[in-house]
C-alpha cells in the first residue's frame, strides 16, 4: 500500500502509527473515529490537524 496522499508534513512516527493501525491513505481514514486516530501513539495535535486539512481538501472527514 502507499501513503503518497498523506500530508507531506506528517511526522514519520505518525505515518508508522497510521500504517500499523491499517490506515494507508486518506480514503482509509474517511469515517474513522477521530478518537481512535487521536489515541494512536505518534499521532498528536499537529498530525491530527494536518490529517483533517488533507481530508477536507478531498471532501473526506473523520467521524465525530
C-alpha positions as a LaTeX table, in Angstrom:
\begin{tabular}{lrrr}
\hline
Residue & $x$ (\AA) & $y$ (\AA) & $z$ (\AA) \\
\hline
Unk1 & 0.00 & 0.00 & 0.00 \\
Unk2 & 1.04 & 3.58 & $-0.49$ \\
Unk3 & 0.86 & 6.57 & 1.79 \\
Unk4 & 1.52 & 9.03 & $-1.03$ \\
Unk5 & $-1.58$ & 11.08 & $-0.35$ \\
Unk6 & $-0.95$ & 11.50 & 3.38 \\
Unk7 & 0.17 & 15.05 & 4.23 \\
Unk8 & 3.85 & 15.66 & 3.47 \\
Unk9 & 4.42 & 17.39 & 6.82 \\
Unk10 & 3.28 & 14.34 & 8.78 \\
Unk11 & 5.97 & 13.05 & 11.15 \\
Unk12 & 7.38 & 9.60 & 10.48 \\
Unk13 & 6.09 & 8.37 & 13.86 \\
Unk14 & 2.55 & 9.38 & 12.89 \\
Unk15 & 2.89 & 7.68 & 9.49 \\
Unk16 & 4.07 & 4.48 & 11.17 \\
Unk17 & 1.24 & 4.57 & 13.71 \\
Unk18 & $-1.35$ & 5.07 & 10.98 \\
Unk19 & 0.07 & 2.26 & 8.83 \\
Unk20 & 0.22 & $-0.16$ & 11.76 \\
Unk21 & $-3.43$ & 0.63 & 12.50 \\
Unk22 & $-4.36$ & $-0.13$ & 8.88 \\
Unk23 & $-4.66$ & 3.45 & 7.60 \\
Unk24 & $-2.53$ & 3.60 & 4.47 \\
Unk25 & $-4.12$ & 6.52 & 2.63 \\
Unk26 & $-6.63$ & 9.31 & 3.20 \\
Unk27 & $-9.51$ & 7.19 & 1.89 \\
Unk28 & $-8.80$ & 4.66 & 4.67 \\
Unk29 & $-9.25$ & 7.45 & 7.22 \\
Unk30 & $-12.61$ & 8.64 & 5.85 \\
Unk31 & $-15.24$ & 7.94 & 8.50 \\
Unk32 & $-12.73$ & 6.63 & 11.04 \\
Unk33 & $-13.47$ & 7.76 & 14.60 \\
Unk34 & $-11.40$ & 10.83 & 15.48 \\
Unk35 & $-10.91$ & 9.47 & 19.00 \\
Unk36 & $-9.35$ & 6.31 & 17.54 \\
Unk37 & $-6.92$ & 8.29 & 15.38 \\
Unk38 & $-6.07$ & 10.63 & 18.26 \\
Unk39 & $-5.32$ & 7.66 & 20.53 \\
Unk40 & $-2.67$ & 6.23 & 18.20 \\
Unk41 & 0.82 & 6.55 & 19.65 \\
Unk42 & 2.65 & 9.08 & 17.49 \\
Unk43 & $-0.44$ & 10.97 & 16.34 \\
Unk44 & $-0.52$ & 14.28 & 18.20 \\
Unk45 & $-2.47$ & 17.50 & 17.75 \\
Unk46 & $-0.32$ & 18.67 & 14.82 \\
Unk47 & $-0.69$ & 15.37 & 12.95 \\
Unk48 & $-4.43$ & 15.34 & 13.57 \\
Unk49 & $-4.74$ & 18.92 & 12.25 \\
Unk50 & $-2.74$ & 18.03 & 9.11 \\
Unk51 & $-4.86$ & 14.95 & 8.53 \\
Unk52 & $-8.12$ & 16.88 & 8.91 \\
Unk53 & $-6.95$ & 19.55 & 6.46 \\
Unk54 & $-5.85$ & 16.94 & 3.91 \\
Unk55 & $-9.13$ & 15.04 & 4.30 \\
Unk56 & $-11.19$ & 18.21 & 3.91 \\
Unk57 & $-9.30$ & 19.10 & 0.72 \\
Unk58 & $-10.57$ & 15.82 & $-0.76$ \\
Unk59 & $-14.09$ & 16.15 & 0.63 \\
Unk60 & $-13.45$ & 13.50 & 3.29 \\
Unk61 & $-13.84$ & 13.64 & 7.09 \\
Unk62 & $-13.19$ & 11.74 & 10.26 \\
Unk63 & $-16.20$ & 10.58 & 12.26 \\
Unk64 & $-17.26$ & 12.65 & 15.27 \\
\hline
\end{tabular}
